[in-house]
């Protein structure tokens, strides 16, 4: 992505967020000064994508630390705990959010004074952001080895620079392969209901001149049947180390089933901060969002009044449908994640 377009950044007590709800038509930044406003931006999806919301939440805590006037260590910790709870409840599925919040709180709790807390919390949030970009570049490097010249790659949702602190995961692999001179063609699935593929993935790739074609989600199977897809690459919101299940944007599972049927490699690119080492499938909360996301397209109602709606934001792809998981620490089969000591 062009360097002047930044997903998120910290500028002395302000968190600047590119408002993704306005893309691709408008480049508008939100300037946030409280943890509560960051939580709202995450909930309303001004910023979205698992790693990006982790970084945003960490910076939300940094805002609390930066603006709190107290000199008391205990009072500052108390304020941080309140912000922590508000940020935790912004979205339930992507594990990066909880991972980043816990990391920053740990740094705060280890500090001996209010001043030290401030320094440590801000430093930790910035480290999380920098670490995410570094991890993504490494994912790109590791994943590009699996991409061949001439590959036609299907992707779903947006797992690009916009979904992270920079560079992207699934799109990071595509970026890296493209920069190595491999000729690739990307099919971006529009990703109903919020259209992250149509609005964001196309925009990101077009800006870099990477060949991309937009399809609606229900065209993917036919495209595969035609032999037009040689690889599928998606990101993830949570990968369960215990079982290898991949939780990602609703629609991912359909692509994985089709890819298996047509013998097409199904690749998942994610940093180890997306791996959940604790939870089992039953313990994971799949977010259900406002029915209006399905009932309306860009503000225009498309279904009859009174219709009932089911709107889960994510689905669960079982490990047997996943060929490889590409992380910054290497490329693994889903069943290899357990006990590998990959904890970020
Ligand atoms: O609801 P969203 O837009 O936050 O969902 C995003 C996805 O599902 C992405 O594929 C995932 O977070 C990986 S982003 C690198």
CSV table of N, CA and C in Angstrom, one decimal, residues 20-24 42-50 53 91 155-163 171 187-205 212 214-215 217 237 248-252 287 289 293 298 311-314:
chain,number,residue,atom,x,y,z
A,20,UNK,N,-12.1,2.6,7.5
A,20,UNK,CA,-12.3,1.7,6.4
A,20,UNK,C,-13.7,1.6,5.9
A,21,UNK,N,-14.6,2.2,6.7
A,21,UNK,CA,-16.0,2.2,6.2
A,21,UNK,C,-16.2,3.1,5.0
A,22,UNK,N,-15.2,4.1,4.9
A,22,UNK,CA,-15.4,5.1,3.8
A,22,UNK,C,-14.7,4.6,2.5
A,23,UNK,N,-13.8,3.6,2.6
A,23,UNK,CA,-13.1,3.1,1.4
A,23,UNK,C,-14.0,2.4,0.5
A,24,UNK,N,-13.7,2.4,-0.8
A,24,UNK,CA,-12.5,3.0,-1.5
A,24,UNK,C,-12.8,4.4,-1.9
A,42,UNK,N,-13.6,0.0,16.8
A,42,UNK,CA,-13.4,-1.5,16.5
A,42,UNK,C,-14.8,-2.1,16.3
A,43,UNK,N,-15.7,-1.8,17.2
A,43,UNK,CA,-17.1,-2.4,17.2
A,43,UNK,C,-17.8,-2.0,15.9
A,44,UNK,N,-17.7,-0.7,15.5
A,44,UNK,CA,-18.3,-0.2,14.2
A,44,UNK,C,-17.5,-0.5,13.0
A,45,UNK,N,-16.4,-1.2,13.1
A,45,UNK,CA,-15.6,-1.6,12.0
A,45,UNK,C,-15.0,-0.5,11.2
A,46,UNK,N,-14.7,0.7,11.8
A,46,UNK,CA,-13.9,1.7,11.2
A,46,UNK,C,-12.5,1.1,11.0
A,47,UNK,N,-12.1,0.3,12.0
A,47,UNK,CA,-10.8,-0.5,11.8
A,47,UNK,C,-11.3,-2.0,12.0
A,48,UNK,N,-10.7,-2.9,11.2
A,48,UNK,CA,-11.1,-4.3,11.3
A,48,UNK,C,-10.0,-5.1,10.8
A,49,UNK,N,-10.1,-6.5,10.9
A,49,UNK,CA,-9.0,-7.4,10.6
A,49,UNK,C,-8.4,-7.7,12.0
A,50,UNK,N,-8.1,-9.0,12.2
A,50,UNK,CA,-7.6,-9.5,13.5
A,50,UNK,C,-6.4,-8.8,14.0
A,53,UNK,N,-7.1,-5.0,14.8
A,53,UNK,CA,-7.9,-4.6,16.0
A,53,UNK,C,-7.1,-4.9,17.3
A,91,UNK,N,-15.2,-6.7,20.3
A,91,UNK,CA,-15.5,-7.8,19.3
A,91,UNK,C,-15.0,-9.1,19.9
A,155,UNK,N,-8.8,-15.2,-3.0
A,155,UNK,CA,-8.7,-14.8,-1.6
A,155,UNK,C,-10.1,-14.3,-1.2
A,156,UNK,N,-10.3,-14.3,0.1
A,156,UNK,CA,-11.6,-13.9,0.7
A,156,UNK,C,-11.4,-12.8,1.7
A,157,UNK,N,-12.4,-11.9,1.8
A,157,UNK,CA,-12.4,-10.8,2.8
A,157,UNK,C,-11.1,-9.9,2.5
A,158,UNK,N,-10.6,-9.3,3.5
A,158,UNK,CA,-9.4,-8.5,3.3
A,158,UNK,C,-8.4,-8.9,4.4
A,159,UNK,N,-7.3,-9.6,4.0
A,159,UNK,CA,-6.2,-9.9,4.9
A,159,UNK,C,-5.0,-9.2,4.4
A,160,UNK,N,-5.2,-7.9,4.2
A,160,UNK,CA,-4.1,-7.1,3.7
A,160,UNK,C,-3.5,-6.1,4.7
A,161,UNK,N,-2.8,-5.1,4.1
A,161,UNK,CA,-2.3,-4.0,5.0
A,161,UNK,C,-3.3,-3.4,5.8
A,162,UNK,N,-4.5,-3.3,5.3
A,162,UNK,CA,-5.6,-2.6,6.0
A,162,UNK,C,-6.1,-3.4,7.2
A,163,UNK,N,-5.9,-4.8,7.2
A,163,UNK,CA,-6.3,-5.6,8.3
A,163,UNK,C,-5.2,-5.8,9.3
A,171,UNK,N,-2.5,-11.2,1.8
A,171,UNK,CA,-2.0,-10.3,0.8
A,171,UNK,C,-0.5,-10.0,0.9
A,187,UNK,N,-8.0,-13.4,-7.6
A,187,UNK,CA,-9.5,-13.3,-7.6
A,187,UNK,C,-9.9,-12.8,-6.2
A,188,UNK,N,-10.5,-11.7,-6.1
A,188,UNK,CA,-11.0,-11.2,-4.8
A,188,UNK,C,-12.5,-11.5,-4.7
A,189,UNK,N,-12.9,-12.3,-3.7
A,189,UNK,CA,-14.3,-12.5,-3.4
A,189,UNK,C,-14.9,-11.3,-2.7
A,190,UNK,N,-16.1,-10.9,-3.1
A,190,UNK,CA,-16.6,-9.6,-2.6
A,190,UNK,C,-16.8,-9.6,-1.1
A,191,UNK,N,-17.2,-10.8,-0.5
A,191,UNK,CA,-17.3,-11.0,0.9
A,191,UNK,C,-18.5,-10.3,1.5
A,192,UNK,N,-19.7,-10.8,1.2
A,192,UNK,CA,-20.9,-10.4,1.8
A,192,UNK,C,-20.9,-10.7,3.2
A,193,UNK,N,-21.5,-10.0,4.2
A,193,UNK,CA,-22.3,-8.8,3.8
A,193,UNK,C,-21.6,-7.5,3.8
A,194,UNK,N,-20.4,-7.4,4.4
A,194,UNK,CA,-19.7,-6.1,4.5
A,194,UNK,C,-18.8,-5.7,3.4
A,195,UNK,N,-18.6,-6.7,2.5
A,195,UNK,CA,-17.9,-6.4,1.2
A,195,UNK,C,-16.5,-5.9,1.3
A,196,UNK,N,-15.8,-6.5,2.3
A,196,UNK,CA,-14.4,-6.2,2.5
A,196,UNK,C,-13.5,-6.5,1.3
A,197,UNK,N,-13.9,-7.6,0.6
A,197,UNK,CA,-13.2,-8.0,-0.6
A,197,UNK,C,-13.3,-7.0,-1.7
A,198,UNK,N,-14.6,-6.6,-2.0
A,198,UNK,CA,-14.9,-5.7,-3.0
A,198,UNK,C,-14.4,-4.3,-2.8
A,199,UNK,N,-14.5,-3.9,-1.5
A,199,UNK,CA,-14.1,-2.5,-1.2
A,199,UNK,C,-12.6,-2.3,-0.8
A,200,UNK,N,-12.1,-3.3,-0.2
A,200,UNK,CA,-10.7,-3.1,0.4
A,200,UNK,C,-9.6,-3.9,-0.3
A,201,UNK,N,-9.9,-5.2,-0.6
A,201,UNK,CA,-8.8,-6.0,-1.2
A,201,UNK,C,-8.5,-5.5,-2.6
A,202,UNK,N,-9.6,-5.2,-3.4
A,202,UNK,CA,-9.4,-4.7,-4.7
A,202,UNK,C,-8.6,-3.4,-4.7
A,203,UNK,N,-9.0,-2.5,-3.8
A,203,UNK,CA,-8.4,-1.2,-3.7
A,203,UNK,C,-6.9,-1.3,-3.4
A,204,UNK,N,-6.6,-2.2,-2.4
A,204,UNK,CA,-5.2,-2.4,-2.0
A,204,UNK,C,-4.3,-2.9,-3.1
A,205,UNK,N,-4.9,-3.9,-3.8
A,205,UNK,CA,-4.1,-4.6,-4.8
A,205,UNK,C,-3.9,-3.7,-6.1
A,212,UNK,N,-5.9,-8.1,-10.4
A,212,UNK,CA,-6.9,-8.5,-9.5
A,212,UNK,C,-8.3,-8.4,-10.2
A,214,UNK,N,-12.5,-9.0,-9.5
A,214,UNK,CA,-13.5,-9.1,-8.4
A,214,UNK,C,-14.6,-10.1,-8.9
A,215,UNK,N,-15.0,-11.0,-7.9
A,215,UNK,CA,-16.1,-11.9,-8.2
A,215,UNK,C,-17.0,-11.9,-7.0
A,217,UNK,N,-19.2,-13.9,-4.1
A,217,UNK,CA,-18.8,-15.1,-3.4
A,217,UNK,C,-19.3,-16.4,-4.0
A,237,UNK,N,-8.8,-15.2,11.9
A,237,UNK,CA,-9.1,-14.5,13.1
A,237,UNK,C,-8.7,-15.2,14.4
A,248,UNK,N,-12.3,-17.9,10.4
A,248,UNK,CA,-12.1,-16.7,9.5
A,248,UNK,C,-13.4,-16.2,9.0
A,249,UNK,N,-13.4,-15.1,8.2
A,249,UNK,CA,-14.6,-14.5,7.7
A,249,UNK,C,-15.6,-15.5,7.1
A,250,UNK,N,-16.8,-15.2,7.4
A,250,UNK,CA,-17.9,-16.1,6.9
A,250,UNK,C,-17.8,-16.2,5.4
A,251,UNK,N,-17.8,-17.5,4.9
A,251,UNK,CA,-17.6,-17.7,3.5
A,251,UNK,C,-16.3,-18.5,3.2
A,252,UNK,N,-15.4,-18.4,4.2
A,252,UNK,CA,-14.1,-19.1,4.1
A,252,UNK,C,-14.3,-20.6,3.9
A,287,UNK,N,-18.9,-14.2,16.5
A,287,UNK,CA,-19.7,-13.0,16.6
A,287,UNK,C,-20.9,-13.0,15.6
A,289,UNK,N,-23.6,-10.4,14.0
A,289,UNK,CA,-23.7,-9.0,13.9
A,289,UNK,C,-25.1,-8.5,13.5
A,293,UNK,N,-26.9,-5.5,8.4
A,293,UNK,CA,-25.8,-5.7,7.4
A,293,UNK,C,-26.2,-6.6,6.3
A,298,UNK,N,-25.2,-0.8,1.2
A,298,UNK,CA,-24.9,0.6,1.1
A,298,UNK,C,-26.1,1.5,1.4
A,311,UNK,N,-26.8,-13.6,10.9
A,311,UNK,CA,-25.6,-12.9,10.4
A,311,UNK,C,-24.4,-13.2,11.2
A,312,UNK,N,-23.9,-14.5,11.1
A,312,UNK,CA,-22.6,-14.7,11.8
A,312,UNK,C,-21.4,-14.1,11.0
A,313,UNK,N,-20.5,-13.5,11.7
A,313,UNK,CA,-19.4,-12.8,11.0
A,313,UNK,C,-18.3,-13.8,10.5
A,314,UNK,N,-18.2,-14.9,11.2
A,314,UNK,CA,-17.1,-15.9,10.9
A,314,UNK,C,-17.6,-17.3,10.7
